[in-house]
Amino acid sequence: MTRFGTCMSVSVPRHARRFALAITPFQKQCRAIPTRTTLQPCVNFARAAFPASRSASSTPVRSPLYAQIEERDVRFFEEILGKGGVITDVDDLVPYNTDWMKKYQGQSKLALRPKSTEQVSQIMKYCNERCLAVVPQGGNTGLVGGSIPIFDEIVLSLSNMNSIISFDARSGVVVCEAGHILQNLESYVNKKGFMVPLDLGAKGTCQIGGNVATNAGGLRLIRYGSLKGSVLGIEAVLADGTVLDTLNTLRKDNTGYDVKQLFIGSEGSLGVITKVAIATPRKPNSVQVVVVGCESFAHVLDTVSLAQSSLSEIISAIEFFDKECLGLLLSEKMQGCRDPMPDTHPFYILLETSGSNADHDKAKLMTFLEDAMSQSCVLDGVVAQDGAQVEALWKLREKIPLALGSRGRVFKYDLSVPMAEMYTLCDDLRERLKPYAEAEVFGYGHLGDGNLHLNVTCPVDLACKGDGVLALIEPYVYEWTAQRRGSVSAEHGIGQFKTGQLHLSKSAPAIDLMRHVKRIMDPNNILNPYKVLPSSAADS
């Protein structure tokens, strides 16, 4: 690891400046439709599915118009999927009813594991006619409970639909089934000289269909954009079992409405994504990673501005974390994490560049670092010298969410705010939480797109003593964000967690339009009910 420090003087010509080199060894650490059956009709279901009087923030109540699962339903699904594709055992249902944070707990009595689009179609047609609610589920790595049933909805797992269908080595377009794990897809296209334009901490578990359904952002959105741009086509099954094929692999198609966009970010509420076509960029020949320390968030912003002007064509990620996050990693002894510098700094920036020429990229990076030092934007830093050190530096950012879970109760907030005010909220919240000395505030996130991950931790016993801590956090955090025209959910989605806050980021006419689309595409509201849309008119 090459360290550069404060030994540089502004008055010394650039060619004469010298870096203090201290190579620190980092050990590599792992970084057809069924025959019609006599079914119960859905009488006046739409009216009850979209109530207009319940408070948006109240606990949802199971609609009595959803049918209860009966033995005949299980037999029907077993005829389609075989007994191995139908899960009814209480213990076997636990991972389908619980999210990875153990925050959300469903009551589903049935999970289905189809292996084809045809089977998904048969399932949805039957469930629509029987008024059986369905929750599509991928890798179950979400943070807002979008893939967890609230009551006894049927879980429709896409895990068995995990095949690569095709790959075009000229265009870089890959077509795969929705259940393909992101990291496996990355490995597949890497061998072809390409990369997936999405990188997430949960890549070893999350599935591409779920990524698309939630419009996952991730670490490299600043370079490759969101999935709304990378996804070229989608195959989805609608609530009534209709298979909608928009699985185009064309980069340009200006023929009417871009229907696939309805499903990207819909969180499984409009249809079940079964296949996707994604444009993958070429894998870079050169990847450089640097971590620098800054004295203040103002200096962080100055460093980002300098990087964007000096390294614009090769920047692939700009992340930040505060000293509290680094202290957390060290105190919890997270594997592969160590302080990269001799002194602690209030803020840290992790910057990654990706390009085709290593010598060119390294030269540009060193020039940027020299300028950042001479302008007093940064105090110190380290540059990774090989792949192992690249992984080691990335662990400082990627392991923060895991380390937070060791501090008891964690209140997580995923916000988009103007970059200049990203960290102000952290400072404001620390001031508000002074009455609770054991409550800690941690800030990190994606500097390139203004996405702040705000986390507050406190011991479980403190969190359970009334609503003291939470009452100081909510609704303050959401209202603070709304006052700055930010988003209450930058990349995690709405799920079951933020339906009551949707009106803070979407206007009443926009929410009404979303409801109208939902009624048209899923008139019986069987797809992921109680989620995304608030069920009252409180927002208007």
Short mmCIF file of C-alpha atoms in Angstrom, two decimals, residues 149-426:
data_model
loop_
_atom_site.label_atom_id
_atom_site.label_comp_id
_atom_site.label_asym_id
_atom_site.label_seq_id
_atom_site.Cartn_x
_atom_site.Cartn_y
_atom_site.Cartn_z
CA PRO A 149 -45.14 -11.48 3.50
CA ILE A 150 -47.03 -9.48 6.11
CA PHE A 151 -49.77 -12.02 6.70
CA ASP A 152 -50.32 -15.40 5.03
CA GLU A 153 -49.52 -14.41 1.45
CA ILE A 154 -48.00 -17.13 -0.73
CA VAL A 155 -44.27 -16.67 -1.24
CA LEU A 156 -43.25 -17.10 -4.88
CA SER A 157 -39.52 -17.78 -4.87
CA LEU A 158 -37.60 -17.33 -8.13
CA SER A 159 -34.46 -19.09 -6.85
CA ASN A 160 -34.88 -22.14 -9.12
CA MET A 161 -35.04 -19.94 -12.22
CA ASN A 162 -31.33 -19.20 -12.43
CA SER A 163 -30.14 -20.03 -15.96
CA ILE A 164 -28.12 -17.93 -18.38
CA ILE A 165 -30.11 -17.90 -21.61
CA SER A 166 -27.73 -16.11 -23.97
CA PHE A 167 -24.74 -13.79 -24.18
CA ASP A 168 -23.70 -11.67 -27.16
CA ALA A 169 -19.93 -11.22 -27.07
CA ARG A 170 -20.10 -8.28 -29.49
CA SER A 171 -22.78 -6.20 -27.83
CA GLY A 172 -22.23 -7.40 -24.27
CA VAL A 173 -25.94 -8.10 -23.79
CA VAL A 174 -26.70 -10.97 -21.43
CA VAL A 175 -30.14 -12.56 -21.07
CA CYS A 176 -30.78 -14.56 -17.92
CA GLU A 177 -33.55 -15.77 -15.63
CA ALA A 178 -34.57 -13.67 -12.67
CA GLY A 179 -33.23 -16.02 -10.01
CA HIS A 180 -29.61 -15.77 -11.13
CA ILE A 181 -27.41 -14.55 -8.27
CA LEU A 182 -25.66 -11.26 -9.02
CA GLN A 183 -22.17 -12.48 -8.13
CA ASN A 184 -22.56 -15.57 -10.33
CA LEU A 185 -23.67 -13.37 -13.20
CA GLU A 186 -20.65 -11.15 -12.62
CA SER A 187 -18.33 -14.17 -12.72
CA TYR A 188 -19.93 -15.40 -15.94
CA VAL A 189 -19.57 -12.14 -17.87
CA ASN A 190 -16.10 -11.49 -16.38
CA LYS A 191 -14.87 -14.61 -18.17
CA LYS A 192 -16.16 -13.06 -21.40
CA GLY A 193 -14.31 -9.79 -20.76
CA PHE A 194 -17.35 -7.86 -19.48
CA MET A 195 -18.79 -6.81 -16.14
CA VAL A 196 -22.25 -6.31 -14.64
CA PRO A 197 -22.94 -2.56 -14.29
CA LEU A 198 -24.18 -3.12 -10.74
CA ASP A 199 -22.18 -3.87 -7.62
CA LEU A 200 -23.77 -4.44 -4.21
CA GLY A 201 -22.55 -5.60 -0.86
CA ALA A 202 -25.16 -8.39 -1.01
CA LYS A 203 -24.02 -9.60 -4.44
CA GLY A 204 -23.32 -13.11 -3.14
CA THR A 205 -26.99 -13.61 -2.24
CA CYS A 206 -29.18 -11.10 -4.11
CA GLN A 207 -30.79 -12.11 -7.40
CA ILE A 208 -30.89 -10.10 -10.60
CA GLY A 209 -34.69 -10.18 -10.79
CA GLY A 210 -34.93 -8.66 -7.34
CA ASN A 211 -32.27 -6.11 -8.26
CA VAL A 212 -34.35 -5.02 -11.24
CA ALA A 213 -37.64 -5.09 -9.32
CA THR A 214 -36.15 -2.73 -6.73
CA ASN A 215 -34.04 -0.70 -9.18
CA ALA A 216 -31.00 -1.37 -7.00
CA GLY A 217 -28.38 1.38 -7.08
CA GLY A 218 -25.11 0.21 -5.62
CA LEU A 219 -21.53 1.37 -5.59
CA ARG A 220 -20.90 2.23 -9.24
CA LEU A 221 -24.03 4.08 -10.27
CA ILE A 222 -21.97 7.23 -10.88
CA ARG A 223 -20.18 5.47 -13.75
CA TYR A 224 -22.75 3.11 -15.24
CA GLY A 225 -26.06 4.69 -14.25
CA SER A 226 -29.10 2.93 -12.84
CA LEU A 227 -30.73 -0.28 -14.04
CA LYS A 228 -33.38 1.82 -15.77
CA GLY A 229 -30.70 2.46 -18.37
CA SER A 230 -28.88 -0.87 -18.34
CA VAL A 231 -31.92 -3.15 -18.59
CA LEU A 232 -32.86 -3.51 -22.25
CA GLY A 233 -35.71 -5.98 -21.92
CA ILE A 234 -37.88 -7.83 -19.45
CA GLU A 235 -40.16 -10.85 -19.46
CA ALA A 236 -42.79 -10.64 -16.73
CA VAL A 237 -45.90 -12.52 -15.68
CA LEU A 238 -48.88 -10.32 -14.84
CA ALA A 239 -51.31 -10.90 -12.02
CA ASP A 240 -53.75 -12.81 -14.26
CA GLY A 241 -51.03 -15.13 -15.60
CA THR A 242 -50.45 -13.26 -18.87
CA VAL A 243 -46.83 -13.52 -20.00
CA LEU A 244 -45.59 -10.11 -21.12
CA ASP A 245 -42.58 -10.48 -23.41
CA THR A 246 -40.56 -7.27 -23.83
CA LEU A 247 -37.28 -9.18 -23.76
CA ASN A 248 -35.58 -7.02 -26.38
CA THR A 249 -31.80 -6.93 -26.62
CA LEU A 250 -31.74 -3.73 -28.66
CA ARG A 251 -30.12 -0.58 -27.30
CA LYS A 252 -32.48 1.59 -29.35
CA ASP A 253 -36.22 0.93 -29.60
CA ASN A 254 -38.43 4.02 -29.82
CA THR A 255 -41.73 2.27 -30.54
CA GLY A 256 -44.31 3.71 -28.20
CA TYR A 257 -44.38 3.41 -24.42
CA ASP A 258 -41.37 1.77 -22.80
CA VAL A 259 -43.45 -0.78 -20.90
CA LYS A 260 -40.52 -2.52 -19.22
CA GLN A 261 -39.85 0.59 -17.15
CA LEU A 262 -43.08 -0.04 -15.24
CA PHE A 263 -41.51 -3.12 -13.66
CA ILE A 264 -38.12 -1.61 -12.79
CA GLY A 265 -38.53 -0.39 -9.23
CA SER A 266 -42.11 -1.67 -8.88
CA GLU A 267 -41.05 -4.08 -6.10
CA GLY A 268 -43.10 -6.96 -7.48
CA SER A 269 -46.36 -5.07 -7.19
CA LEU A 270 -47.18 -4.97 -10.93
CA GLY A 271 -45.87 -8.32 -12.16
CA VAL A 272 -43.35 -11.08 -11.55
CA ILE A 273 -40.11 -10.52 -13.46
CA THR A 274 -38.95 -13.86 -14.90
CA LYS A 275 -36.21 -12.92 -17.38
CA VAL A 276 -34.05 -9.85 -17.99
CA ALA A 277 -31.76 -8.60 -20.75
CA ILE A 278 -28.94 -6.38 -19.48
CA ALA A 279 -26.27 -4.42 -21.34
CA THR A 280 -22.92 -5.14 -19.70
CA PRO A 281 -19.90 -2.86 -20.26
CA ARG A 282 -16.40 -4.05 -21.02
CA LYS A 283 -14.37 -5.10 -18.01
CA PRO A 284 -11.70 -2.45 -17.36
CA ASN A 285 -8.04 -3.33 -17.82
CA SER A 286 -7.03 -0.99 -15.04
CA VAL A 287 -8.65 -0.49 -11.64
CA GLN A 288 -7.11 1.94 -9.15
CA VAL A 289 -8.37 2.54 -5.61
CA VAL A 290 -7.34 5.22 -3.14
CA VAL A 291 -8.58 6.13 0.34
CA VAL A 292 -7.93 9.66 1.60
CA GLY A 293 -8.59 11.38 4.92
CA CYS A 294 -10.22 14.81 5.16
CA GLU A 295 -10.53 17.34 7.97
CA SER A 296 -14.16 18.32 7.32
CA PHE A 297 -17.09 17.51 5.09
CA ALA A 298 -16.45 20.77 3.25
CA HIS A 299 -13.05 19.35 2.33
CA VAL A 300 -14.76 16.13 1.27
CA LEU A 301 -16.90 18.12 -1.16
CA ASP A 302 -13.89 20.04 -2.45
CA THR A 303 -12.08 16.75 -3.06
CA VAL A 304 -15.05 15.34 -4.95
CA SER A 305 -15.25 18.44 -7.16
CA LEU A 306 -11.54 18.18 -7.92
CA ALA A 307 -11.87 14.48 -8.72
CA GLN A 308 -14.81 15.07 -11.03
CA SER A 309 -12.82 17.65 -13.00
CA SER A 310 -9.51 15.77 -13.02
CA LEU A 311 -10.65 12.15 -13.35
CA SER A 312 -14.10 12.49 -14.90
CA GLU A 313 -13.74 9.90 -17.66
CA ILE A 314 -12.31 7.15 -15.43
CA ILE A 315 -14.14 7.57 -12.09
CA SER A 316 -16.19 4.48 -11.28
CA ALA A 317 -16.99 5.03 -7.58
CA ILE A 318 -16.79 7.77 -4.96
CA GLU A 319 -17.75 6.66 -1.46
CA PHE A 320 -17.38 8.27 1.95
CA PHE A 321 -17.56 7.20 5.58
CA ASP A 322 -16.98 9.07 8.82
CA LYS A 323 -14.53 8.31 11.60
CA GLU A 324 -17.34 6.73 13.59
CA CYS A 325 -17.72 4.09 10.87
CA LEU A 326 -13.99 3.35 10.85
CA GLY A 327 -13.97 3.15 14.64
CA LEU A 328 -16.85 0.71 14.49
CA LEU A 329 -15.00 -1.55 12.03
CA LEU A 330 -11.92 -1.60 14.24
CA SER A 331 -13.73 -2.07 17.55
CA GLU A 332 -15.77 -4.94 16.16
CA LYS A 333 -12.62 -6.45 14.63
CA MET A 334 -14.21 -6.95 11.24
CA GLN A 335 -12.20 -9.45 9.22
CA GLY A 336 -9.75 -7.83 6.84
CA CYS A 337 -10.33 -4.31 8.18
CA ARG A 338 -7.54 -2.16 9.62
CA ASP A 339 -6.82 1.52 9.89
CA PRO A 340 -5.19 2.45 6.57
CA MET A 341 -3.37 5.50 7.99
CA PRO A 342 -1.32 6.30 11.12
CA ASP A 343 -3.68 9.07 12.21
CA THR A 344 -7.47 9.14 12.46
CA HIS A 345 -9.33 11.67 10.33
CA PRO A 346 -12.92 12.95 10.64
CA PHE A 347 -13.86 11.78 7.14
CA TYR A 348 -12.64 9.29 4.58
CA ILE A 349 -13.19 9.08 0.84
CA LEU A 350 -12.78 5.89 -1.17
CA LEU A 351 -12.27 6.69 -4.84
CA GLU A 352 -12.07 4.08 -7.59
CA THR A 353 -11.07 4.60 -11.22
CA SER A 354 -11.59 2.14 -14.06
CA GLY A 355 -9.97 2.47 -17.47
CA SER A 356 -8.16 0.75 -20.32
CA ASN A 357 -4.58 1.94 -19.70
CA ALA A 358 -2.99 1.45 -16.29
CA ASP A 359 -0.09 3.86 -16.84
CA HIS A 360 -2.46 6.60 -18.01
CA ASP A 361 -4.86 6.05 -15.10
CA LYS A 362 -2.13 5.93 -12.46
CA ALA A 363 -0.56 9.13 -13.78
CA LYS A 364 -3.89 10.96 -13.70
CA LEU A 365 -4.61 9.64 -10.20
CA MET A 366 -1.26 10.78 -8.83
CA THR A 367 -1.67 14.21 -10.37
CA PHE A 368 -5.11 14.48 -8.75
CA LEU A 369 -3.69 13.44 -5.37
CA GLU A 370 -0.88 15.97 -5.61
CA ASP A 371 -3.38 18.70 -6.40
CA ALA A 372 -5.66 17.61 -3.57
CA MET A 373 -2.75 17.73 -1.11
CA SER A 374 -1.46 21.07 -2.33
CA GLN A 375 -4.95 22.58 -2.05
CA SER A 376 -5.30 21.12 1.47
CA CYS A 377 -8.37 19.13 0.45
CA VAL A 378 -6.93 15.94 1.93
CA LEU A 379 -4.56 15.29 4.83
CA ASP A 380 -3.29 11.80 4.07
CA GLY A 381 -4.11 8.71 2.08
CA VAL A 382 -3.13 5.34 0.69
CA VAL A 383 -3.12 3.96 -2.85
CA ALA A 384 -3.69 0.24 -3.47
CA GLN A 385 -0.81 -1.39 -5.34
CA ASP A 386 -2.43 -4.71 -6.31
CA GLY A 387 -5.71 -6.58 -6.36
CA ALA A 388 -5.40 -7.75 -2.75
CA GLN A 389 -4.98 -4.19 -1.53
CA VAL A 390 -7.91 -3.06 -3.68
CA GLU A 391 -10.08 -5.63 -1.90
CA ALA A 392 -8.72 -4.60 1.48
CA LEU A 393 -9.61 -0.94 0.96
CA TRP A 394 -13.08 -1.79 -0.34
CA LYS A 395 -13.72 -3.80 2.83
CA LEU A 396 -13.55 -0.56 4.80
CA ARG A 397 -16.70 0.54 3.00
CA GLU A 398 -18.50 -2.73 2.31
CA LYS A 399 -18.32 -4.16 5.84
CA ILE A 400 -19.89 -1.16 7.58
CA PRO A 401 -23.49 -2.49 7.32
CA LEU A 402 -22.42 -5.83 8.82
CA ALA A 403 -20.53 -4.16 11.67
CA LEU A 404 -23.54 -1.99 12.52
CA GLY A 405 -25.57 -5.10 13.31
CA SER A 406 -23.29 -5.84 16.25
CA ARG A 407 -24.35 -2.68 18.12
CA GLY A 408 -27.84 -3.81 19.12
CA ARG A 409 -30.82 -2.08 17.53
CA VAL A 410 -30.09 -0.32 14.23
CA PHE A 411 -32.31 2.36 12.69
CA LYS A 412 -31.41 2.56 9.00
CA TYR A 413 -32.21 5.43 6.62
CA ASP A 414 -31.47 5.54 2.89
CA LEU A 415 -31.83 9.12 1.71
CA SER A 416 -31.07 11.30 -1.31
CA VAL A 417 -30.25 14.87 -0.37
CA PRO A 418 -28.34 17.77 -1.97
CA MET A 419 -24.67 16.88 -1.70
CA ALA A 420 -23.75 20.05 0.16
CA GLU A 421 -26.07 19.05 3.01
CA MET A 422 -25.47 15.30 3.07
CA TYR A 423 -23.69 15.25 6.39
CA THR A 424 -25.58 18.09 8.07
CA LEU A 425 -28.33 15.65 8.95
CA CYS A 426 -25.85 13.45 10.85
#
